[in-house]
């Protein structure tokens, strides 16, 4: 007698999804552990900013919560550092736990937006090569802040507006620059011409008002005041840097393929264009323009996560990742 077993395809699909999510979780923990070990061993050499953070952690140990009054660092990061310095006596361990925290948050976001382990690993490699040295190993406050913005963005785009905005509001308390990203997360366009119009307005406003805004906020934000005193006018970024040209290439191709993109991918292209508009509009303010553009560019991970699932954009996204890694 032959017995045929009819298997429910929905149950199989759900089982595979749950299996991947477990694998994804293990992968997030693995990459976070690698980030921690690279930081704690200083495998690639000492970060250019490490001495500043080491001095800050020493100051935290002596000042406690009074650090909020004597440091130029944002209050959220300062309070986080107070608790970590109570737990660990080694500055490099404190630094590395902050690195691991940022990696866990970003890894979780990537895991949520990917459907299989291959896509997760590809995006993870893309992030580690392009952004990990810049943020986690150097701009530590920015690493935590942009991680929170990414988590908040995920909730906003899932329709959980209140939760998303609450998380986003926390981010500037770790690094003030990310505040300029939050309004862009609320924009959604389906028309290409509307995206170009929004970006054009952003470029014009940035060109006109950057000097006025930084001058005004410098009286209230310590880090901006420090930049003004040191002179962020002196180092003008290269407007034709190779990484910029790579991103421009991806943006232009995406605009040509606009009708084949998902709504989320269109959001990301708009976000990348706004980042470019702020960069070129405020290029005379070198440090700020460059940092803000880099923070905006992190959202490529969402574009790639969606693009690798689509037949029309799979090769494009894979090529983009490969060029960035190389």
PDB file of C-alpha atoms in Angstrom:
ATOM      1  CA  UNK A   1       0.000   0.000   0.000  1.00  0.00           C
ATOM      2  CA  UNK A   2       1.300   3.370  -0.939  1.00  0.00           C
ATOM      3  CA  UNK A   3       0.623   6.203   1.514  1.00  0.00           C
ATOM      4  CA  UNK A   4       0.799   9.721   0.180  1.00  0.00           C
ATOM      5  CA  UNK A   5       1.356  12.574   2.654  1.00  0.00           C
ATOM      6  CA  UNK A   6       0.056  15.950   1.587  1.00  0.00           C
ATOM      7  CA  UNK A   7       2.200  18.706   3.076  1.00  0.00           C
ATOM      8  CA  UNK A   8       0.794  22.175   3.602  1.00  0.00           C
ATOM      9  CA  UNK A   9       3.014  24.570   1.570  1.00  0.00           C
ATOM     10  CA  UNK A  10       2.132  27.453   3.917  1.00  0.00           C
ATOM     11  CA  UNK A  11       3.484  25.502   6.894  1.00  0.00           C
ATOM     12  CA  UNK A  12       6.672  24.692   4.972  1.00  0.00           C
ATOM     13  CA  UNK A  13       7.168  28.356   4.074  1.00  0.00           C
ATOM     14  CA  UNK A  14       6.537  29.443   7.676  1.00  0.00           C
ATOM     15  CA  UNK A  15       8.939  26.801   8.978  1.00  0.00           C
ATOM     16  CA  UNK A  16      11.665  27.965   6.596  1.00  0.00           C
ATOM     17  CA  UNK A  17      11.043  31.594   7.594  1.00  0.00           C
ATOM     18  CA  UNK A  18      11.344  30.792  11.306  1.00  0.00           C
ATOM     19  CA  UNK A  19      14.444  28.706  10.642  1.00  0.00           C
ATOM     20  CA  UNK A  20      16.050  31.619   8.767  1.00  0.00           C
ATOM     21  CA  UNK A  21      15.172  34.095  11.515  1.00  0.00           C
ATOM     22  CA  UNK A  22      16.955  31.873  14.037  1.00  0.00           C
ATOM     23  CA  UNK A  23      19.952  31.656  11.730  1.00  0.00           C
ATOM     24  CA  UNK A  24      19.789  35.415  11.243  1.00  0.00           C
ATOM     25  CA  UNK A  25      19.766  35.975  15.008  1.00  0.00           C
ATOM     26  CA  UNK A  26      22.835  33.789  15.442  1.00  0.00           C
ATOM     27  CA  UNK A  27      24.508  35.703  12.602  1.00  0.00           C
ATOM     28  CA  UNK A  28      23.720  39.051  14.289  1.00  0.00           C
ATOM     29  CA  UNK A  29      25.303  37.800  17.516  1.00  0.00           C
ATOM     30  CA  UNK A  30      28.303  36.469  15.591  1.00  0.00           C
ATOM     31  CA  UNK A  31      28.964  39.726  13.727  1.00  0.00           C
ATOM     32  CA  UNK A  32      28.503  41.726  16.937  1.00  0.00           C
ATOM     33  CA  UNK A  33      31.019  39.469  18.663  1.00  0.00           C
ATOM     34  CA  UNK A  34      33.473  39.955  15.780  1.00  0.00           C
ATOM     35  CA  UNK A  35      32.974  43.725  16.080  1.00  0.00           C
ATOM     36  CA  UNK A  36      33.626  43.537  19.825  1.00  0.00           C
ATOM     37  CA  UNK A  37      36.809  41.486  19.341  1.00  0.00           C
ATOM     38  CA  UNK A  38      38.153  43.743  16.565  1.00  0.00           C
ATOM     39  CA  UNK A  39      37.596  46.726  18.829  1.00  0.00           C
ATOM     40  CA  UNK A  40      38.944  45.254  22.046  1.00  0.00           C
ATOM     41  CA  UNK A  41      42.094  43.925  20.350  1.00  0.00           C
ATOM     42  CA  UNK A  42      42.562  47.095  18.245  1.00  0.00           C
ATOM     43  CA  UNK A  43      43.270  44.657  15.409  1.00  0.00           C
ATOM     44  CA  UNK A  44      43.410  47.367  12.721  1.00  0.00           C
ATOM     45  CA  UNK A  45      45.390  49.748  14.901  1.00  0.00           C
ATOM     46  CA  UNK A  46      44.235  52.448  17.251  1.00  0.00           C
ATOM     47  CA  UNK A  47      41.290  54.495  16.032  1.00  0.00           C
ATOM     48  CA  UNK A  48      42.056  58.182  15.293  1.00  0.00           C
ATOM     49  CA  UNK A  49      39.354  59.120  17.819  1.00  0.00           C
ATOM     50  CA  UNK A  50      40.178  56.495  20.447  1.00  0.00           C
ATOM     51  CA  UNK A  51      42.347  58.816  22.546  1.00  0.00           C
ATOM     52  CA  UNK A  52      39.475  61.319  22.807  1.00  0.00           C
ATOM     53  CA  UNK A  53      37.076  58.610  23.982  1.00  0.00           C
ATOM     54  CA  UNK A  54      39.634  57.203  26.407  1.00  0.00           C
ATOM     55  CA  UNK A  55      40.103  60.655  27.930  1.00  0.00           C
ATOM     56  CA  UNK A  56      36.331  61.032  28.078  1.00  0.00           C
ATOM     57  CA  UNK A  57      35.873  57.711  29.910  1.00  0.00           C
ATOM     58  CA  UNK A  58      38.559  58.723  32.438  1.00  0.00           C
ATOM     59  CA  UNK A  59      36.726  62.009  32.958  1.00  0.00           C
ATOM     60  CA  UNK A  60      33.442  60.133  33.407  1.00  0.00           C
ATOM     61  CA  UNK A  61      34.974  58.035  36.186  1.00  0.00           C
ATOM     62  CA  UNK A  62      36.076  61.134  38.063  1.00  0.00           C
ATOM     63  CA  UNK A  63      32.983  63.268  37.410  1.00  0.00           C
ATOM     64  CA  UNK A  64      30.102  60.788  37.413  1.00  0.00           C
ATOM     65  CA  UNK A  65      26.847  62.454  36.381  1.00  0.00           C
ATOM     66  CA  UNK A  66      28.589  65.841  36.546  1.00  0.00           C
ATOM     67  CA  UNK A  67      29.983  64.854  33.149  1.00  0.00           C
ATOM     68  CA  UNK A  68      26.788  66.328  31.690  1.00  0.00           C
ATOM     69  CA  UNK A  69      28.012  69.808  32.669  1.00  0.00           C
ATOM     70  CA  UNK A  70      31.696  69.539  31.783  1.00  0.00           C
ATOM     71  CA  UNK A  71      31.717  67.519  28.550  1.00  0.00           C
ATOM     72  CA  UNK A  72      30.821  68.520  24.995  1.00  0.00           C
ATOM     73  CA  UNK A  73      29.517  65.006  24.326  1.00  0.00           C
ATOM     74  CA  UNK A  74      25.752  64.515  24.058  1.00  0.00           C
ATOM     75  CA  UNK A  75      23.868  63.624  27.280  1.00  0.00           C
ATOM     76  CA  UNK A  76      22.543  60.234  26.148  1.00  0.00           C
ATOM     77  CA  UNK A  77      26.004  58.982  25.266  1.00  0.00           C
ATOM     78  CA  UNK A  78      27.412  60.477  28.469  1.00  0.00           C
ATOM     79  CA  UNK A  79      24.851  58.712  30.683  1.00  0.00           C
ATOM     80  CA  UNK A  80      25.442  55.430  28.832  1.00  0.00           C
ATOM     81  CA  UNK A  81      29.178  55.872  29.448  1.00  0.00           C
ATOM     82  CA  UNK A  82      28.584  56.521  33.164  1.00  0.00           C
ATOM     83  CA  UNK A  83      26.892  53.133  33.590  1.00  0.00           C
ATOM     84  CA  UNK A  84      29.446  51.252  31.505  1.00  0.00           C
ATOM     85  CA  UNK A  85      32.416  52.769  33.340  1.00  0.00           C
ATOM     86  CA  UNK A  86      30.849  51.593  36.592  1.00  0.00           C
ATOM     87  CA  UNK A  87      30.684  48.063  35.201  1.00  0.00           C
ATOM     88  CA  UNK A  88      34.115  47.899  33.560  1.00  0.00           C
ATOM     89  CA  UNK A  89      37.442  49.341  34.665  1.00  0.00           C
ATOM     90  CA  UNK A  90      39.074  49.077  31.237  1.00  0.00           C
ATOM     91  CA  UNK A  91      38.406  51.884  28.758  1.00  0.00           C
ATOM     92  CA  UNK A  92      38.874  49.622  25.758  1.00  0.00           C
ATOM     93  CA  UNK A  93      36.245  47.234  27.155  1.00  0.00           C
ATOM     94  CA  UNK A  94      33.804  50.134  27.607  1.00  0.00           C
ATOM     95  CA  UNK A  95      34.521  51.290  24.044  1.00  0.00           C
ATOM     96  CA  UNK A  96      34.041  47.781  22.688  1.00  0.00           C
ATOM     97  CA  UNK A  97      30.730  47.231  24.472  1.00  0.00           C
ATOM     98  CA  UNK A  98      29.420  50.373  22.826  1.00  0.00           C
ATOM     99  CA  UNK A  99      30.631  49.010  19.477  1.00  0.00           C
ATOM    100  CA  UNK A 100      28.827  45.719  20.146  1.00  0.00           C
ATOM    101  CA  UNK A 101      25.621  47.566  21.102  1.00  0.00           C
ATOM    102  CA  UNK A 102      25.612  49.480  17.824  1.00  0.00           C
ATOM    103  CA  UNK A 103      26.284  46.284  15.874  1.00  0.00           C
ATOM    104  CA  UNK A 104      23.453  44.437  17.644  1.00  0.00           C
ATOM    105  CA  UNK A 105      20.932  47.164  16.820  1.00  0.00           C
ATOM    106  CA  UNK A 106      21.973  47.400  13.177  1.00  0.00           C
ATOM    107  CA  UNK A 107      22.196  43.636  12.806  1.00  0.00           C
ATOM    108  CA  UNK A 108      18.675  43.261  14.170  1.00  0.00           C
ATOM    109  CA  UNK A 109      17.341  45.798  11.656  1.00  0.00           C
ATOM    110  CA  UNK A 110      19.097  44.045   8.769  1.00  0.00           C
ATOM    111  CA  UNK A 111      17.786  40.673   9.955  1.00  0.00           C
ATOM    112  CA  UNK A 112      14.198  41.976  10.016  1.00  0.00           C
ATOM    113  CA  UNK A 113      14.487  43.261   6.442  1.00  0.00           C
ATOM    114  CA  UNK A 114      16.038  40.165   4.877  1.00  0.00           C
ATOM    115  CA  UNK A 115      14.346  36.939   3.837  1.00  0.00           C
ATOM    116  CA  UNK A 116      17.229  34.506   3.726  1.00  0.00           C
ATOM    117  CA  UNK A 117      20.684  34.036   5.159  1.00  0.00           C
ATOM    118  CA  UNK A 118      22.508  34.746   1.877  1.00  0.00           C
ATOM    119  CA  UNK A 119      20.981  38.230   1.625  1.00  0.00           C
ATOM    120  CA  UNK A 120      21.732  38.906   5.303  1.00  0.00           C
ATOM    121  CA  UNK A 121      25.382  37.884   4.910  1.00  0.00           C
ATOM    122  CA  UNK A 122      25.801  39.979   1.759  1.00  0.00           C
ATOM    123  CA  UNK A 123      24.397  43.087   3.465  1.00  0.00           C
ATOM    124  CA  UNK A 124      26.443  42.377   6.589  1.00  0.00           C
ATOM    125  CA  UNK A 125      29.644  42.229   4.530  1.00  0.00           C
ATOM    126  CA  UNK A 126      28.628  45.461   2.765  1.00  0.00           C
ATOM    127  CA  UNK A 127      28.075  47.202   6.116  1.00  0.00           C
ATOM    128  CA  UNK A 128      31.236  45.880   7.765  1.00  0.00           C
ATOM    129  CA  UNK A 129      33.478  46.911   4.857  1.00  0.00           C
ATOM    130  CA  UNK A 130      31.940  50.302   4.110  1.00  0.00           C
ATOM    131  CA  UNK A 131      30.664  51.645   7.445  1.00  0.00           C
ATOM    132  CA  UNK A 132      32.120  49.660  10.356  1.00  0.00           C
ATOM    133  CA  UNK A 133      35.604  51.298  10.222  1.00  0.00           C
ATOM    134  CA  UNK A 134      34.066  54.764   9.850  1.00  0.00           C
ATOM    135  CA  UNK A 135      31.441  54.530  12.592  1.00  0.00           C
ATOM    136  CA  UNK A 136      31.997  51.731  15.113  1.00  0.00           C
ATOM    137  CA  UNK A 137      35.792  51.962  15.077  1.00  0.00           C
ATOM    138  CA  UNK A 138      36.001  55.758  14.835  1.00  0.00           C
ATOM    139  CA  UNK A 139      32.819  57.841  15.197  1.00  0.00           C
ATOM    140  CA  UNK A 140      31.467  55.924  18.169  1.00  0.00           C
ATOM    141  CA  UNK A 141      28.658  58.322  19.064  1.00  0.00           C
ATOM    142  CA  UNK A 142      27.480  58.393  15.457  1.00  0.00           C
ATOM    143  CA  UNK A 143      27.475  54.574  15.431  1.00  0.00           C
ATOM    144  CA  UNK A 144      24.950  54.398  18.278  1.00  0.00           C
ATOM    145  CA  UNK A 145      22.889  57.341  17.038  1.00  0.00           C
ATOM    146  CA  UNK A 146      22.450  56.069  13.473  1.00  0.00           C
ATOM    147  CA  UNK A 147      21.635  52.603  14.829  1.00  0.00           C
ATOM    148  CA  UNK A 148      18.750  54.116  16.796  1.00  0.00           C
ATOM    149  CA  UNK A 149      17.593  56.068  13.729  1.00  0.00           C
ATOM    150  CA  UNK A 150      17.614  52.869  11.666  1.00  0.00           C
ATOM    151  CA  UNK A 151      15.509  51.074  14.281  1.00  0.00           C
ATOM    152  CA  UNK A 152      13.132  54.046  14.472  1.00  0.00           C
ATOM    153  CA  UNK A 153      12.888  54.219  10.673  1.00  0.00           C
ATOM    154  CA  UNK A 154      11.954  50.556  10.533  1.00  0.00           C
ATOM    155  CA  UNK A 155       9.027  51.160  12.910  1.00  0.00           C
ATOM    156  CA  UNK A 156       7.932  54.309  11.049  1.00  0.00           C
ATOM    157  CA  UNK A 157       7.889  52.485   7.715  1.00  0.00           C
ATOM    158  CA  UNK A 158       5.919  49.627   9.260  1.00  0.00           C
ATOM    159  CA  UNK A 159       3.192  52.111  10.214  1.00  0.00           C
ATOM    160  CA  UNK A 160       4.176  52.254  13.907  1.00  0.00           C
ATOM    161  CA  UNK A 161       4.702  56.011  13.785  1.00  0.00           C
ATOM    162  CA  UNK A 162       4.668  56.822  17.507  1.00  0.00           C
ATOM    163  CA  UNK A 163       7.106  54.071  18.492  1.00  0.00           C
ATOM    164  CA  UNK A 164       9.390  54.936  15.597  1.00  0.00           C
ATOM    165  CA  UNK A 165       9.490  58.642  16.341  1.00  0.00           C
ATOM    166  CA  UNK A 166      10.130  58.046  20.048  1.00  0.00           C
ATOM    167  CA  UNK A 167      13.165  55.926  19.173  1.00  0.00           C
ATOM    168  CA  UNK A 168      14.358  58.487  16.604  1.00  0.00           C
ATOM    169  CA  UNK A 169      14.060  61.297  19.167  1.00  0.00           C
ATOM    170  CA  UNK A 170      16.486  59.385  21.408  1.00  0.00           C
ATOM    171  CA  UNK A 171      19.157  59.298  18.695  1.00  0.00           C
ATOM    172  CA  UNK A 172      20.327  62.976  18.791  1.00  0.00           C
ATOM    173  CA  UNK A 173      21.082  62.517  22.499  1.00  0.00           C
ATOM    174  CA  UNK A 174      23.912  60.256  21.351  1.00  0.00           C
ATOM    175  CA  UNK A 175      25.057  62.287  18.328  1.00  0.00           C
ATOM    176  CA  UNK A 176      23.436  65.554  17.361  1.00  0.00           C
ATOM    177  CA  UNK A 177      24.052  65.287  13.600  1.00  0.00           C
ATOM    178  CA  UNK A 178      21.418  62.564  13.125  1.00  0.00           C
ATOM    179  CA  UNK A 179      18.611  65.008  13.961  1.00  0.00           C
ATOM    180  CA  UNK A 180      18.699  66.258  10.381  1.00  0.00           C
ATOM    181  CA  UNK A 181      17.849  62.771   9.080  1.00  0.00           C
ATOM    182  CA  UNK A 182      14.619  62.272  11.030  1.00  0.00           C
ATOM    183  CA  UNK A 183      12.317  64.521   8.902  1.00  0.00           C
ATOM    184  CA  UNK A 184      13.419  62.684   5.742  1.00  0.00           C
ATOM    185  CA  UNK A 185      12.156  59.393   7.195  1.00  0.00           C
ATOM    186  CA  UNK A 186       8.595  60.701   7.052  1.00  0.00           C
ATOM    187  CA  UNK A 187       8.722  61.475   3.327  1.00  0.00           C
ATOM    188  CA  UNK A 188       7.203  59.051   0.865  1.00  0.00           C
ATOM    189  CA  UNK A 189       6.994  59.630  -2.882  1.00  0.00           C
ATOM    190  CA  UNK A 190       5.737  57.518  -5.740  1.00  0.00           C
ATOM    191  CA  UNK A 191       6.485  60.064  -8.474  1.00  0.00           C
ATOM    192  CA  UNK A 192      10.043  60.578  -9.723  1.00  0.00           C
ATOM    193  CA  UNK A 193       9.483  64.258 -10.526  1.00  0.00           C
ATOM    194  CA  UNK A 194       8.293  64.896  -6.970  1.00  0.00           C
ATOM    195  CA  UNK A 195      11.446  63.309  -5.531  1.00  0.00           C
ATOM    196  CA  UNK A 196      13.612  65.531  -7.745  1.00  0.00           C
ATOM    197  CA  UNK A 197      11.598  68.600  -6.742  1.00  0.00           C
ATOM    198  CA  UNK A 198      11.998  67.851  -3.015  1.00  0.00           C
ATOM    199  CA  UNK A 199      15.736  67.368  -3.426  1.00  0.00           C
ATOM    200  CA  UNK A 200      16.090  70.595  -5.404  1.00  0.00           C
ATOM    201  CA  UNK A 201      14.338  72.516  -2.620  1.00  0.00           C
ATOM    202  CA  UNK A 202      16.572  70.826  -0.016  1.00  0.00           C
ATOM    203  CA  UNK A 203      19.697  71.873  -1.946  1.00  0.00           C
ATOM    204  CA  UNK A 204      18.558  75.497  -2.275  1.00  0.00           C
ATOM    205  CA  UNK A 205      17.578  75.782   1.403  1.00  0.00           C
ATOM    206  CA  UNK A 206      20.846  74.190   2.524  1.00  0.00           C
ATOM    207  CA  UNK A 207      22.900  76.532   0.335  1.00  0.00           C
ATOM    208  CA  UNK A 208      21.138  79.607   1.722  1.00  0.00           C
ATOM    209  CA  UNK A 209      20.642  78.816   5.395  1.00  0.00           C
ATOM    210  CA  UNK A 210      23.473  76.497   6.524  1.00  0.00           C
ATOM    211  CA  UNK A 211      25.657  79.367   7.731  1.00  0.00           C
ATOM    212  CA  UNK A 212      22.789  81.048   9.572  1.00  0.00           C
ATOM    213  CA  UNK A 213      21.622  77.837  11.260  1.00  0.00           C
ATOM    214  CA  UNK A 214      25.086  76.703  12.377  1.00  0.00           C
ATOM    215  CA  UNK A 215      25.856  80.180  13.688  1.00  0.00           C
ATOM    216  CA  UNK A 216      22.643  80.243  15.716  1.00  0.00           C
ATOM    217  CA  UNK A 217      22.882  76.676  17.053  1.00  0.00           C
ATOM    218  CA  UNK A 218      26.546  77.159  17.944  1.00  0.00           C
ATOM    219  CA  UNK A 219      25.412  79.220  20.923  1.00  0.00           C
ATOM    220  CA  UNK A 220      23.480  76.222  22.305  1.00  0.00           C
ATOM    221  CA  UNK A 221      25.284  73.100  21.069  1.00  0.00           C
ATOM    222  CA  UNK A 222      28.823  72.642  22.373  1.00  0.00           C
ATOM    223  CA  UNK A 223      30.066  70.501  19.496  1.00  0.00           C
ATOM    224  CA  UNK A 224      28.956  73.063  16.910  1.00  0.00           C
ATOM    225  CA  UNK A 225      30.615  75.824  18.910  1.00  0.00           C
ATOM    226  CA  UNK A 226      33.819  73.765  18.928  1.00  0.00           C
ATOM    227  CA  UNK A 227      33.670  73.286  15.158  1.00  0.00           C
ATOM    228  CA  UNK A 228      33.165  77.027  14.676  1.00  0.00           C
ATOM    229  CA  UNK A 229      36.143  77.835  16.862  1.00  0.00           C
ATOM    230  CA  UNK A 230      38.344  75.244  15.131  1.00  0.00           C
ATOM    231  CA  UNK A 231      37.077  76.225  11.704  1.00  0.00           C
ATOM    232  CA  UNK A 232      35.101  73.717   9.667  1.00  0.00           C
ATOM    233  CA  UNK A 233      35.525  76.023   6.691  1.00  0.00           C
ATOM    234  CA  UNK A 234      39.152  74.975   6.148  1.00  0.00           C
ATOM    235  CA  UNK A 235      38.688  71.405   4.882  1.00  0.00           C
ATOM    236  CA  UNK A 236      36.373  71.354   1.893  1.00  0.00           C
ATOM    237  CA  UNK A 237      35.420  67.780   0.946  1.00  0.00           C
ATOM    238  CA  UNK A 238      36.161  66.478  -2.528  1.00  0.00           C
ATOM    239  CA  UNK A 239      32.882  66.780  -4.484  1.00  0.00           C
ATOM    240  CA  UNK A 240      34.090  64.088  -6.916  1.00  0.00           C
ATOM    241  CA  UNK A 241      35.332  61.518  -4.401  1.00  0.00           C
ATOM    242  CA  UNK A 242      35.176  57.929  -5.663  1.00  0.00           C
ATOM    243  CA  UNK A 243      32.616  56.847  -3.079  1.00  0.00           C
ATOM    244  CA  UNK A 244      30.366  59.737  -4.081  1.00  0.00           C
ATOM    245  CA  UNK A 245      30.612  58.735  -7.733  1.00  0.00           C
ATOM    246  CA  UNK A 246      29.671  55.140  -6.869  1.00  0.00           C
ATOM    247  CA  UNK A 247      26.584  56.346  -5.013  1.00  0.00           C
ATOM    248  CA  UNK A 248      25.677  58.742  -7.806  1.00  0.00           C
ATOM    249  CA  UNK A 249      25.889  55.887 -10.285  1.00  0.00           C
ATOM    250  CA  UNK A 250      23.487  53.808  -8.206  1.00  0.00           C
ATOM    251  CA  UNK A 251      21.112  56.747  -7.736  1.00  0.00           C
ATOM    252  CA  UNK A 252      21.003  57.554 -11.463  1.00  0.00           C
ATOM    253  CA  UNK A 253      20.356  53.936 -12.459  1.00  0.00           C
ATOM    254  CA  UNK A 254      17.643  53.681  -9.781  1.00  0.00           C
ATOM    255  CA  UNK A 255      15.974  56.828 -11.107  1.00  0.00           C
ATOM    256  CA  UNK A 256      15.962  55.322 -14.609  1.00  0.00           C
ATOM    257  CA  UNK A 257      14.417  52.107 -13.198  1.00  0.00           C
ATOM    258  CA  UNK A 258      12.066  54.064 -10.927  1.00  0.00           C
ATOM    259  CA  UNK A 259       8.883  52.191 -11.913  1.00  0.00           C
ATOM    260  CA  UNK A 260      10.474  48.852 -11.033  1.00  0.00           C
ATOM    261  CA  UNK A 261      11.408  49.876  -7.482  1.00  0.00           C
ATOM    262  CA  UNK A 262       9.400  49.077  -4.375  1.00  0.00           C
ATOM    263  CA  UNK A 263       7.981  51.936  -2.306  1.00  0.00           C
ATOM    264  CA  UNK A 264      10.723  51.416   0.288  1.00  0.00           C
ATOM    265  CA  UNK A 265      13.431  51.551  -2.393  1.00  0.00           C
ATOM    266  CA  UNK A 266      11.949  54.825  -3.680  1.00  0.00           C
ATOM    267  CA  UNK A 267      12.070  56.168  -0.103  1.00  0.00           C
ATOM    268  CA  UNK A 268      15.746  55.271   0.142  1.00  0.00           C
ATOM    269  CA  UNK A 269      16.630  56.920  -3.177  1.00  0.00           C
ATOM    270  CA  UNK A 270      14.903  60.072  -1.956  1.00  0.00           C
ATOM    271  CA  UNK A 271      16.851  59.866   1.320  1.00  0.00           C
ATOM    272  CA  UNK A 272      20.143  59.398  -0.545  1.00  0.00           C
ATOM    273  CA  UNK A 273      19.358  62.361  -2.800  1.00  0.00           C
ATOM    274  CA  UNK A 274      18.550  64.547   0.209  1.00  0.00           C
ATOM    275  CA  UNK A 275      21.884  63.522   1.738  1.00  0.00           C
ATOM    276  CA  UNK A 276      23.616  64.552  -1.473  1.00  0.00           C
ATOM    277  CA  UNK A 277      21.709  67.862  -1.570  1.00  0.00           C
ATOM    278  CA  UNK A 278      22.806  68.674   1.984  1.00  0.00           C
ATOM    279  CA  UNK A 279      26.388  67.667   1.184  1.00  0.00           C
ATOM    280  CA  UNK A 280      26.735  69.859  -1.909  1.00  0.00           C
ATOM    281  CA  UNK A 281      24.625  72.662  -0.486  1.00  0.00           C
ATOM    282  CA  UNK A 282      26.708  72.841   2.689  1.00  0.00           C
ATOM    283  CA  UNK A 283      30.052  71.764   1.261  1.00  0.00           C
ATOM    284  CA  UNK A 284      31.770  74.870   2.619  1.00  0.00           C
ATOM    285  CA  UNK A 285      31.117  73.469   6.103  1.00  0.00           C
ATOM    286  CA  UNK A 286      33.390  70.495   5.489  1.00  0.00           C
ATOM    287  CA  UNK A 287      33.101  68.404   8.655  1.00  0.00           C
ATOM    288  CA  UNK A 288      29.333  68.735   8.945  1.00  0.00           C
ATOM    289  CA  UNK A 289      28.572  68.225   5.238  1.00  0.00           C
ATOM    290  CA  UNK A 290      30.703  65.096   5.004  1.00  0.00           C
ATOM    291  CA  UNK A 291      29.417  63.547   8.233  1.00  0.00           C
ATOM    292  CA  UNK A 292      25.752  64.147   7.437  1.00  0.00           C
ATOM    293  CA  UNK A 293      26.150  62.678   3.949  1.00  0.00           C
ATOM    294  CA  UNK A 294      27.782  59.557   5.373  1.00  0.00           C
ATOM    295  CA  UNK A 295      24.975  59.161   7.911  1.00  0.00           C
ATOM    296  CA  UNK A 296      22.374  59.378   5.149  1.00  0.00           C
ATOM    297  CA  UNK A 297      24.274  56.840   3.050  1.00  0.00           C
ATOM    298  CA  UNK A 298      23.914  54.104   5.698  1.00  0.00           C
ATOM    299  CA  UNK A 299      20.308  53.666   4.536  1.00  0.00           C
ATOM    300  CA  UNK A 300      21.602  51.867   1.446  1.00  0.00           C
ATOM    301  CA  UNK A 301      21.280  48.679   3.516  1.00  0.00           C
ATOM    302  CA  UNK A 302      17.469  48.954   3.298  1.00  0.00           C
ATOM    303  CA  UNK A 303      17.624  49.510  -0.469  1.00  0.00           C
ATOM    304  CA  UNK A 304      19.833  46.460  -0.958  1.00  0.00           C
ATOM    305  CA  UNK A 305      17.653  44.296   1.296  1.00  0.00           C
ATOM    306  CA  UNK A 306      14.616  45.025  -0.865  1.00  0.00           C
ATOM    307  CA  UNK A 307      16.480  45.090  -4.171  1.00  0.00           C
ATOM    308  CA  UNK A 308      18.032  41.636  -3.773  1.00  0.00           C
ATOM    309  CA  UNK A 309      14.526  40.166  -3.524  1.00  0.00           C
ATOM    310  CA  UNK A 310      13.421  41.594  -6.878  1.00  0.00           C
ATOM    311  CA  UNK A 311      14.384  39.965 -10.163  1.00  0.00           C
ATOM    312  CA  UNK A 312      14.600  43.359 -11.898  1.00  0.00           C
ATOM    313  CA  UNK A 313      17.074  44.845  -9.388  1.00  0.00           C
ATOM    314  CA  UNK A 314      18.924  41.827  -8.023  1.00  0.00           C
ATOM    315  CA  UNK A 315      21.943  42.120 -10.347  1.00  0.00           C
ATOM    316  CA  UNK A 316      22.071  45.899  -9.857  1.00  0.00           C
ATOM    317  CA  UNK A 317      22.194  45.608  -6.056  1.00  0.00           C
ATOM    318  CA  UNK A 318      24.714  42.781  -6.119  1.00  0.00           C
ATOM    319  CA  UNK A 319      26.956  44.820  -8.418  1.00  0.00           C
ATOM    320  CA  UNK A 320      26.680  47.856  -6.135  1.00  0.00           C
ATOM    321  CA  UNK A 321      27.685  45.791  -3.097  1.00  0.00           C
ATOM    322  CA  UNK A 322      30.592  44.226  -4.991  1.00  0.00           C
ATOM    323  CA  UNK A 323      31.953  47.597  -6.168  1.00  0.00           C
ATOM    324  CA  UNK A 324      31.694  49.080  -2.655  1.00  0.00           C
ATOM    325  CA  UNK A 325      33.451  46.069  -1.127  1.00  0.00           C
ATOM    326  CA  UNK A 326      36.225  46.099  -3.719  1.00  0.00           C
TER     327      UNK A 326
END
